[in-house]
Coordinates of C-alpha atoms in Angstrom, one line a residue:
M1 CA -175.3 258.3 9.8
V2 CA -176.8 255.2 8.3
A3 CA -178.5 255.8 4.9
E4 CA -182.1 255.1 4.7
P5 CA -183.0 252.1 2.6
E6 CA -184.6 252.9 -0.7
G7 CA -188.1 251.9 -1.7
P8 CA -191.6 252.7 -0.5
V9 CA -192.3 252.9 3.1
E10 CA -195.1 250.2 3.0
D11 CA -192.5 247.7 1.5
R12 CA -190.1 248.1 4.4
K13 CA -190.3 245.5 7.1
P14 CA -188.9 245.7 10.5
Q15 CA -185.7 243.8 10.9
S16 CA -185.6 240.7 13.1
D17 CA -183.6 240.5 16.3
E18 CA -181.1 238.3 14.5
A19 CA -180.6 240.9 11.8
R20 CA -179.9 243.6 14.4
S21 CA -177.5 241.3 16.3
A22 CA -174.0 242.6 16.8
F23 CA -172.6 239.4 15.3
T24 CA -174.5 239.8 12.0
P25 CA -172.5 241.7 9.4
P26 CA -174.3 244.6 7.6
E27 CA -175.6 244.1 4.1
G28 CA -173.1 244.5 1.4
V29 CA -170.2 243.3 3.6
D30 CA -168.6 239.9 2.8
Q31 CA -168.7 237.2 5.4
P32 CA -165.4 237.1 7.3
G33 CA -163.3 233.9 7.0
P34 CA -162.7 231.7 10.1
P35 CA -159.8 232.6 12.2
E36 CA -156.6 230.7 11.9
E37 CA -157.1 229.0 15.2
D38 CA -160.3 227.4 14.0
H39 CA -158.6 225.6 11.1
P40 CA -158.2 221.9 11.9
S41 CA -154.6 221.0 12.5
S42 CA -155.2 217.7 14.4
E43 CA -153.6 214.6 13.3
F44 CA -157.1 213.1 12.8
A45 CA -157.8 215.6 9.9
V46 CA -158.5 214.1 6.5
P47 CA -155.5 214.9 4.2
E48 CA -156.0 216.9 1.1
G49 CA -157.1 214.9 -1.9
L50 CA -159.1 212.3 0.1
T51 CA -162.8 212.2 0.7
T52 CA -164.7 211.0 3.7
E53 CA -167.1 208.0 3.5
A54 CA -170.6 209.0 2.7
P55 CA -173.1 208.2 5.5
A56 CA -175.9 205.7 4.9
E57 CA -179.0 207.1 3.4
P58 CA -181.6 207.6 6.2
E59 CA -184.6 207.1 3.9
G60 CA -185.9 203.8 2.6
S61 CA -186.3 200.4 4.1
A62 CA -184.4 199.4 7.3
F63 CA -183.1 196.4 5.4
A64 CA -181.7 198.4 2.5
P65 CA -177.9 198.1 2.0
P66 CA -175.7 201.2 2.4
A67 CA -175.1 203.4 -0.6
T68 CA -171.3 202.7 -0.4
Y69 CA -171.6 198.9 -0.1
R70 CA -170.3 196.8 -3.0
A71 CA -170.8 193.0 -2.9
K72 CA -167.6 192.3 -4.8
A73 CA -165.5 194.7 -2.6
S74 CA -167.0 194.0 0.8
P75 CA -164.7 194.6 3.7
P76 CA -163.1 191.6 5.4
A77 CA -164.4 192.6 8.8
Y78 CA -167.3 190.5 10.3
T79 CA -169.5 193.6 10.7
P80 CA -169.4 196.2 7.9
A81 CA -169.3 199.9 8.6
H82 CA -173.1 200.4 7.9
G83 CA -174.4 197.1 9.0
F84 CA -174.9 193.7 7.3
P85 CA -175.6 193.4 3.6
V86 CA -179.1 192.7 2.5
L87 CA -180.0 189.0 2.3
Q88 CA -182.3 188.1 -0.6
L89 CA -183.6 184.6 -0.5
S90 CA -184.1 182.7 -3.8
K91 CA -187.4 181.0 -4.2
D92 CA -185.9 178.2 -6.4
V93 CA -184.8 176.2 -3.3
P94 CA -187.1 174.3 -0.9
W95 CA -188.7 176.3 1.9
Q96 CA -186.7 174.3 4.5
D97 CA -183.4 175.8 3.4
R98 CA -184.8 179.3 2.9
M99 CA -186.4 179.3 6.4
R100 CA -183.3 177.8 8.0
T101 CA -181.3 180.7 6.6
M102 CA -183.8 183.1 8.0
L103 CA -183.7 181.5 11.4
R104 CA -179.9 181.9 11.7
I105 CA -179.9 185.7 11.4
P106 CA -181.4 188.1 13.9
V107 CA -185.0 189.3 13.6
S108 CA -184.1 192.9 12.9
E109 CA -181.8 191.9 9.9
R110 CA -184.2 189.4 8.2
P111 CA -185.5 190.6 4.8
T112 CA -189.1 191.6 4.7
P113 CA -191.2 188.7 3.4
E114 CA -193.4 189.0 0.4
P115 CA -196.9 187.5 1.3
V116 CA -197.7 184.4 -0.8
Q117 CA -201.3 184.1 0.4
R118 CA -203.1 187.4 -0.4
H119 CA -206.8 187.6 0.5
D120 CA -207.6 191.3 0.8
E121 CA -205.9 194.5 1.7
A122 CA -206.5 194.1 5.4
G123 CA -204.8 190.7 5.4
P124 CA -205.6 187.6 7.5
A125 CA -206.2 187.9 11.3
V126 CA -203.0 187.7 13.2
P127 CA -204.3 185.5 16.0
R128 CA -205.6 182.9 13.5
V129 CA -202.3 182.8 11.7
L130 CA -200.3 182.3 14.9
D131 CA -202.8 179.6 16.0
L132 CA -202.4 177.7 12.7
T133 CA -198.7 178.0 13.0
L134 CA -198.6 176.5 16.5
R135 CA -200.9 173.6 15.6
I136 CA -198.7 172.7 12.6
G137 CA -195.6 173.0 14.8
E138 CA -197.2 170.8 17.4
L139 CA -197.7 167.9 14.9
L140 CA -194.1 168.2 13.7
L141 CA -192.6 168.2 17.1
A142 CA -194.8 165.4 18.3
G143 CA -193.8 163.4 15.3
G144 CA -190.1 163.5 16.1
E145 CA -188.8 166.4 14.1
G146 CA -185.8 168.4 15.2
A147 CA -186.4 171.8 16.9
E148 CA -184.8 173.8 14.0
D149 CA -186.9 172.1 11.4
V150 CA -190.0 172.8 13.5
E151 CA -189.1 176.5 13.8
A152 CA -188.4 176.6 10.0
A153 CA -191.9 175.3 9.3
M154 CA -193.5 177.8 11.7
L155 CA -191.5 180.7 10.1
A156 CA -192.5 179.6 6.6
I157 CA -196.2 179.8 7.5
T158 CA -196.0 183.2 9.0
N159 CA -194.0 184.5 6.1
A160 CA -196.5 183.1 3.6
Y161 CA -199.3 185.1 5.3
G162 CA -197.2 188.3 5.4
L163 CA -196.2 188.5 9.0
D164 CA -192.6 189.7 9.4
H165 CA -190.6 190.2 12.6
V166 CA -191.9 186.9 13.9
E167 CA -189.8 184.9 16.4
P168 CA -190.8 181.2 16.9
T169 CA -189.4 179.3 19.9
V170 CA -189.4 175.5 20.3
T171 CA -188.5 173.5 23.4
F172 CA -189.1 169.9 24.2
T173 CA -192.8 170.3 25.3
L174 CA -193.6 173.9 24.6
L175 CA -194.0 176.0 21.4
S176 CA -194.3 179.7 21.4
I177 CA -194.4 182.4 18.8
T178 CA -194.2 186.2 19.1
Y179 CA -195.2 188.8 16.5
Q180 CA -194.3 192.4 16.8
P181 CA -195.1 194.5 13.7
S182 CA -193.0 197.5 14.8
L183 CA -191.1 198.9 17.8
V184 CA -194.1 201.0 18.9
D185 CA -196.7 198.2 18.7
D186 CA -197.4 195.7 21.4
P187 CA -196.2 192.2 20.7
V188 CA -198.6 189.4 20.2
T189 CA -197.5 186.1 21.8
A190 CA -199.1 182.7 21.7
N191 CA -197.9 179.3 22.9
R192 CA -199.0 175.6 22.8
T193 CA -197.9 172.6 24.9
V194 CA -197.2 169.2 23.4
R195 CA -199.0 166.7 25.6
R196 CA -198.7 163.5 23.6
R197 CA -196.1 162.1 21.2
G198 CA -196.7 159.6 18.5
T199 CA -194.9 157.9 15.6
D200 CA -196.7 158.4 12.3
Y201 CA -194.5 159.4 9.5
T202 CA -197.4 159.4 7.0
R203 CA -199.0 162.2 9.0
L204 CA -195.6 163.9 9.2
T205 CA -195.3 163.8 5.4
A206 CA -198.8 165.2 5.0
V207 CA -198.0 168.1 7.3
Y208 CA -194.8 168.9 5.3
Q209 CA -196.9 168.9 2.1
L210 CA -199.3 171.3 3.7
V211 CA -196.5 173.7 4.7
A212 CA -195.0 173.4 1.2
D213 CA -198.4 174.3 -0.4
I214 CA -198.9 177.3 2.0
S215 CA -195.4 178.7 1.3
G216 CA -195.5 178.0 -2.4
D217 CA -196.4 180.5 -5.1
D218 CA -198.4 178.2 -7.4
Q219 CA -201.6 178.2 -5.4
E220 CA -203.5 180.2 -2.8
I221 CA -204.6 178.6 0.4
R222 CA -206.9 180.6 2.6
L223 CA -206.8 180.1 6.4
D224 CA -210.1 178.2 6.5
E225 CA -208.7 175.8 3.8
A226 CA -205.5 175.3 5.8
Y227 CA -207.5 174.6 8.9
R228 CA -209.7 172.1 7.0
R229 CA -206.6 170.2 5.6
L230 CA -205.0 170.2 9.0
A231 CA -208.1 168.7 10.6
E232 CA -208.1 166.0 7.9
I233 CA -204.5 165.2 8.7
R234 CA -205.4 164.8 12.4
R235 CA -208.4 162.5 11.6
N236 CA -206.6 160.3 9.2
R237 CA -206.3 156.7 10.2
H238 CA -202.9 155.0 10.5
P239 CA -201.9 153.2 7.3
Y240 CA -201.3 149.9 9.0
P241 CA -203.5 148.1 11.5
G242 CA -202.3 146.9 14.9
W243 CA -201.8 143.3 14.0
I244 CA -199.5 144.3 11.1
L245 CA -197.5 146.4 13.5
T246 CA -197.1 143.5 15.9
L247 CA -196.1 141.2 13.1
A248 CA -193.6 143.8 11.9
A249 CA -192.0 144.0 15.3
G250 CA -191.5 140.2 15.3
V251 CA -190.0 140.2 11.8
L252 CA -187.7 143.1 12.8
A253 CA -186.4 141.1 15.8
G254 CA -185.9 138.1 13.6
G255 CA -183.9 140.0 11.0
A256 CA -181.8 141.6 13.7
S257 CA -181.0 138.1 15.2
V258 CA -179.9 136.9 11.8
L259 CA -177.5 139.9 11.5
V260 CA -175.7 138.8 14.7
G261 CA -175.3 135.2 13.7
G262 CA -178.7 133.5 14.2
G263 CA -180.4 131.0 12.0
A264 CA -183.9 130.1 11.1
L265 CA -184.9 128.8 14.5
V266 CA -183.3 131.8 16.2
F267 CA -185.3 134.0 13.8
V268 CA -188.6 132.4 14.9
A269 CA -187.7 132.5 18.6
A270 CA -186.7 136.2 18.4
A271 CA -189.9 137.0 16.5
I272 CA -192.1 135.3 19.1
G273 CA -190.4 137.1 21.9
A274 CA -190.7 140.5 20.3
M275 CA -194.4 140.1 19.4
L276 CA -195.1 139.0 23.0
G277 CA -193.3 142.1 24.3
D278 CA -195.2 144.3 21.8
R279 CA -198.6 143.0 23.0
L280 CA -197.6 143.5 26.6
A281 CA -196.5 147.0 26.0
W282 CA -199.9 147.7 24.2
L283 CA -201.7 146.3 27.2
C284 CA -199.7 148.5 29.6
A285 CA -200.4 151.6 27.4
G286 CA -204.1 150.8 27.5
R287 CA -204.0 150.8 31.3
G288 CA -202.3 154.2 31.4
L289 CA -198.8 153.2 32.5
P290 CA -196.0 155.5 31.6
E291 CA -193.7 154.7 28.8
F292 CA -190.8 153.7 31.1
Y293 CA -192.8 150.7 32.4
Q294 CA -193.9 149.9 28.9
F295 CA -190.2 149.5 27.8
V296 CA -189.5 147.4 30.9
V297 CA -192.3 145.0 30.1
A298 CA -191.5 144.9 26.4
A299 CA -187.9 143.9 27.1
M300 CA -188.8 140.9 29.3
P301 CA -190.2 138.4 26.8
P302 CA -187.2 138.2 24.4
A303 CA -184.9 137.9 27.4
A304 CA -187.1 135.2 28.9
I305 CA -187.1 133.2 25.7
G306 CA -183.3 133.4 25.5
V307 CA -182.9 132.3 29.1
A308 CA -185.3 129.4 28.5
L309 CA -183.4 128.2 25.4
S310 CA -180.2 128.4 27.4
A311 CA -181.7 126.5 30.3
L312 CA -182.9 123.8 27.9
H313 CA -179.4 123.5 26.5
A314 CA -180.8 123.9 23.0
D315 CA -178.4 124.2 20.1
L316 CA -179.4 127.8 19.6
S317 CA -177.8 131.2 20.3
P318 CA -179.7 132.8 23.2
S319 CA -177.7 136.0 22.8
A320 CA -178.9 136.4 19.3
V321 CA -182.5 135.9 20.4
I322 CA -182.2 138.6 23.1
T323 CA -180.2 141.0 20.9
G324 CA -182.9 140.7 18.2
G325 CA -185.6 141.5 20.6
L326 CA -183.8 144.7 21.8
F327 CA -183.4 146.2 18.3
A328 CA -187.1 147.3 18.1
L329 CA -186.8 149.0 21.5
I330 CA -183.7 151.1 21.2
P331 CA -184.9 154.8 20.7
G332 CA -182.6 155.5 17.7
R333 CA -184.6 158.5 16.3
A334 CA -184.9 160.2 19.6
L335 CA -181.1 160.0 20.1
V336 CA -180.5 161.4 16.5
A337 CA -182.9 164.2 17.2
A338 CA -181.2 165.0 20.5
V339 CA -177.8 165.2 19.0
Q340 CA -179.1 167.2 16.1
D341 CA -180.7 169.8 18.4
G342 CA -177.5 170.1 20.4
L343 CA -175.4 170.7 17.2
T344 CA -177.8 173.3 16.0
G345 CA -177.8 175.3 19.3
F346 CA -181.1 174.1 20.9
Y347 CA -179.4 172.9 24.1
I348 CA -182.5 172.9 26.3
T349 CA -184.4 170.6 23.9
A350 CA -181.3 168.5 23.3
S351 CA -180.9 168.0 27.1
A352 CA -184.5 167.0 27.5
R353 CA -184.3 164.5 24.6
L354 CA -181.1 163.0 25.9
L355 CA -182.8 162.6 29.3
E356 CA -185.7 160.8 27.6
V357 CA -183.3 158.5 25.8
A358 CA -181.5 157.8 29.0
Y359 CA -184.8 156.8 30.7
F360 CA -185.6 154.5 27.8
F361 CA -182.2 152.9 28.0
V362 CA -182.5 152.4 31.7
A363 CA -185.9 150.8 31.3
I364 CA -184.6 148.3 28.7
V365 CA -181.7 147.5 31.0
V366 CA -184.0 147.0 34.0
G367 CA -186.3 144.7 32.0
V368 CA -183.5 142.5 30.6
L369 CA -181.5 142.6 33.8
T370 CA -184.4 141.3 35.9
V371 CA -184.9 138.3 33.6
L372 CA -181.1 137.6 33.3
Y373 CA -180.6 137.8 37.0
V374 CA -183.3 135.1 37.5
G375 CA -181.6 133.0 34.8
V376 CA -178.2 133.3 36.4
Q377 CA -179.6 132.1 39.7
F378 CA -180.9 129.0 38.0
E379 CA -177.4 128.5 36.3
A380 CA -178.6 129.2 32.8
N381 CA -175.7 128.9 30.3
L382 CA -175.4 132.6 29.4
S383 CA -171.9 133.2 28.2
P384 CA -170.8 136.3 26.3
E385 CA -167.7 134.7 25.0
G386 CA -168.0 133.2 21.5
A387 CA -171.0 135.2 20.7
L388 CA -169.2 138.4 19.9
V389 CA -167.7 137.1 16.6
L390 CA -169.8 138.0 13.6
V391 CA -170.1 135.3 10.9
E392 CA -169.5 136.6 7.4
R393 CA -172.6 135.8 5.4
P394 CA -172.8 138.8 3.1
V395 CA -175.9 137.9 1.1
V396 CA -177.9 136.7 4.1
Q397 CA -177.0 139.6 6.2
I398 CA -177.7 142.2 3.5
L399 CA -181.1 140.7 3.0
A400 CA -181.7 140.6 6.8
S401 CA -180.7 144.3 7.1
M402 CA -183.1 145.3 4.3
V403 CA -185.9 143.3 6.0
L404 CA -185.1 145.0 9.3
S405 CA -185.2 148.4 7.8
L406 CA -188.5 147.6 5.9
T407 CA -190.2 146.4 9.0
F408 CA -188.8 149.3 11.0
A409 CA -190.4 151.6 8.4
V410 CA -193.8 149.9 8.9
L411 CA -193.5 150.4 12.7
L412 CA -192.9 154.1 12.0
Q413 CA -196.2 154.2 10.0
Q414 CA -194.4 155.4 6.9
D415 CA -196.1 155.9 3.6
R416 CA -195.9 152.8 1.3
S417 CA -194.0 154.7 -1.3
T418 CA -191.1 155.3 1.0
V419 CA -190.8 151.8 2.6
L420 CA -188.8 150.2 -0.2
V421 CA -186.5 153.3 -0.4
A422 CA -185.8 153.1 3.3
A423 CA -185.1 149.4 3.0
A424 CA -182.6 150.0 0.2
N425 CA -180.9 152.7 2.3
G426 CA -180.6 150.4 5.2
G427 CA -179.0 147.7 3.0
V428 CA -176.4 150.2 1.9
A429 CA -175.7 151.2 5.5
W430 CA -175.0 147.6 6.5
V431 CA -172.8 147.0 3.5
I432 CA -170.6 150.0 4.4
Y433 CA -170.5 149.0 8.1
A434 CA -169.6 145.3 7.4
A435 CA -167.0 146.3 4.9
I436 CA -165.2 148.4 7.5
A437 CA -165.9 146.6 10.7
V438 CA -166.0 142.9 9.6
T439 CA -164.1 142.6 6.3
A440 CA -161.4 145.2 7.0
D441 CA -161.4 144.5 10.8
G442 CA -161.7 148.2 11.5
S443 CA -163.2 150.2 14.3
A444 CA -166.9 149.5 14.9
V445 CA -167.5 153.1 16.0
L446 CA -165.8 154.5 12.9
A447 CA -167.7 152.0 10.7
T448 CA -171.0 153.0 12.3
A449 CA -170.3 156.8 11.9
V450 CA -169.4 156.4 8.2
A451 CA -172.4 154.2 7.5
A452 CA -174.7 156.6 9.4
G453 CA -173.2 159.6 7.5
L454 CA -174.1 158.0 4.2
V455 CA -177.6 157.3 5.4
G456 CA -178.0 161.0 6.4
L457 CA -176.5 162.1 3.1
F458 CA -178.8 160.0 0.9
G459 CA -181.8 160.7 3.2
Q460 CA -181.4 164.5 2.9
L461 CA -180.9 164.4 -0.9
L462 CA -184.0 162.2 -1.3
A463 CA -186.0 164.5 1.0
R464 CA -185.1 167.6 -1.0
F465 CA -186.0 165.8 -4.2
Q466 CA -189.4 164.9 -2.8
H467 CA -189.8 168.2 -0.9
T468 CA -190.6 166.4 2.3
S469 CA -189.0 165.5 5.6
S470 CA -185.8 163.4 5.8
L471 CA -187.1 161.2 8.7
P472 CA -188.8 158.5 6.5
Y473 CA -185.6 158.0 4.6
V474 CA -183.2 158.0 7.6
T475 CA -184.8 156.6 10.8
A476 CA -185.6 153.2 9.5
A477 CA -182.3 152.9 7.6
I478 CA -180.2 153.3 10.8
G479 CA -182.0 150.2 12.2
P480 CA -179.2 147.7 11.3
L481 CA -176.6 150.0 13.0
L482 CA -178.3 150.1 16.4
P483 CA -176.1 148.8 19.2
G484 CA -178.3 145.9 20.4
S485 CA -175.6 143.4 21.0
A486 CA -173.4 145.7 23.0
M487 CA -176.3 146.7 25.2
Y488 CA -177.2 143.0 25.8
F489 CA -173.7 141.9 26.7
G490 CA -173.3 144.9 29.1
V491 CA -176.5 143.9 30.9
L492 CA -175.3 140.2 31.0
H493 CA -172.0 141.1 32.5
I494 CA -173.8 143.2 35.2
A495 CA -176.1 140.2 35.9
Q496 CA -173.0 138.0 36.4
N497 CA -171.5 140.5 38.9
N498 CA -168.8 141.6 36.3
I499 CA -169.5 145.3 36.9
D500 CA -166.5 146.7 35.1
A501 CA -167.0 144.7 31.9
G502 CA -170.7 145.5 32.0
F503 CA -170.3 149.2 32.2
A504 CA -167.5 149.1 29.6
S505 CA -169.9 147.3 27.2
L506 CA -172.7 149.8 28.0
A507 CA -170.3 152.6 27.3
R508 CA -169.5 151.0 24.0
A509 CA -173.2 150.9 23.2
A510 CA -173.5 154.6 24.1
A511 CA -170.5 155.4 21.8
L512 CA -172.1 153.5 18.9
A513 CA -175.4 155.3 19.4
L514 CA -173.6 158.7 19.5
A515 CA -171.7 157.7 16.3
I516 CA -175.0 157.0 14.6
A517 CA -176.5 160.4 15.7
I518 CA -173.4 162.5 14.7
G519 CA -173.0 160.6 11.4
V520 CA -176.6 161.2 10.4
N521 CA -176.4 164.9 11.2
L522 CA -173.1 165.3 9.5
G523 CA -174.4 163.5 6.4
G524 CA -177.4 165.9 6.3
E525 CA -175.1 168.9 6.6
I526 CA -172.9 167.6 3.8
A527 CA -176.0 167.2 1.6
R528 CA -176.9 170.8 2.2
M529 CA -173.5 171.8 1.0
F530 CA -174.2 170.3 -2.4
L531 CA -177.6 171.9 -2.7
R532 CA -178.2 175.4 -4.1
S533 CA -177.7 178.1 -1.6
P534 CA -181.0 179.9 -0.6
A535 CA -179.1 183.3 -0.4
A536 CA -179.2 184.9 -3.8
A537 CA -177.1 187.9 -2.7
G538 CA -174.9 188.2 0.3
R539 CA -173.4 185.5 2.3
R540 CA -173.4 185.5 6.1
R541 CA -170.8 183.8 8.2
A542 CA -171.7 181.6 11.1
A543 CA -171.2 182.6 14.7
K544 CA -167.7 181.7 15.9
R545 CA -166.4 181.1 19.4
T546 CA -162.8 180.7 20.4
R547 CA -162.0 178.2 23.2
G548 CA -165.5 178.6 24.7
F549 CA -165.4 182.4 25.2

């Protein structure tokens, strides 16, 4: 018999089904130990004296590091056991570097931003923030910025207004941005198309200053204030009138003709041809003709003046006149941006930019080739021999390169405070190029790459010092390195039915152009190596592929 439990009847409670189960031992009986066959005896068992790794804490932020993670004793594997270490961005570095670091990691692993612009507890309206971001990105992309820099600016604006989990996307003509606050919320997506492109580096600098003010901690800029400043930037007039731009195009062509061996009369002839081409291009633009035909028309007057001088048997260098007129037409910045986008992984945008550059090159070739073909039919004395030798005139050529870079900066509508700096950077570029290619009789491609690398290095350092874009310090400075003479001689060979030599010279021009682009990009990356890293804790390796897999 089972003894009745002690205590009052009213305190007794009926036992549950689990308590009356046959597998439940009675009260007062010790729990039986596990049978021997239940003891782990597998080879995967943890030996005595060792402890297993503690699991990651489920509570807290999704970006918090595991409890067992130690920065000084991190595992050598690419992916740690509990995910990537947290990445904290230092605010002592420019926003460009911080946002570029954010872009290069997945959205789910980015640190949660701390809003810089605080208005109220509800925060700013998400559609207005996305619209402001797209409008600023449109101005940057239309001004010639690289795709990664445009995305970095867009990410800086959304972070400043407290929007995390934002993914900006930039292609050649389309900008889009997606914001999804959490996995259970619907994403908000907006996009904007870039219809027109213009060259105004003063406006570009003002946009960079606006982005720096929005993402900075020293002042609070509300959305309406940001919209007002953006409208002022759009309405601002260009710093230089049209007649100054035409005069700058002529002086640029004259300086380029002096670089390749021309004298005072050649300077004047090249300047007149370039100014005529510039006015014709403006006329075609006013009639709504595409840019391809504008380049064709702009390339004809310098070639025509060179052919006329050759037909008159004047004691001048027609090749220097034509070469000088081509310097203002070669799309150097578009080529640099195309290569930069390709090296940073924006292959669609890079392909579109390269196709645009190819169209411009073809337009220049068509314009010059048309005039040269007519000159050859009239037996004009156009000979590429003897004109390929550069005359060593160090002082004259250095001054000419600085004048070329200065006028190039005016054509780019740069701020007056950056024009002299760009001119000095162009003079340094020509000194390095001439020292390697002319004095040391080295490879022209190598000399171009080294000089362009120094231009990119100095330009990136100056941009970080001024907290602005590097384009005003780089684009005009690569002017003396552009392959104008190689392009002209290639076209001349084709006009004289020497097809093989013509394509070989055009291939040399393409190699020089690529050397400029790669050198500028490499110089900028080297400059970033000397700058303070934006990651205050935790370093992230770059993606790595092996033999294309």
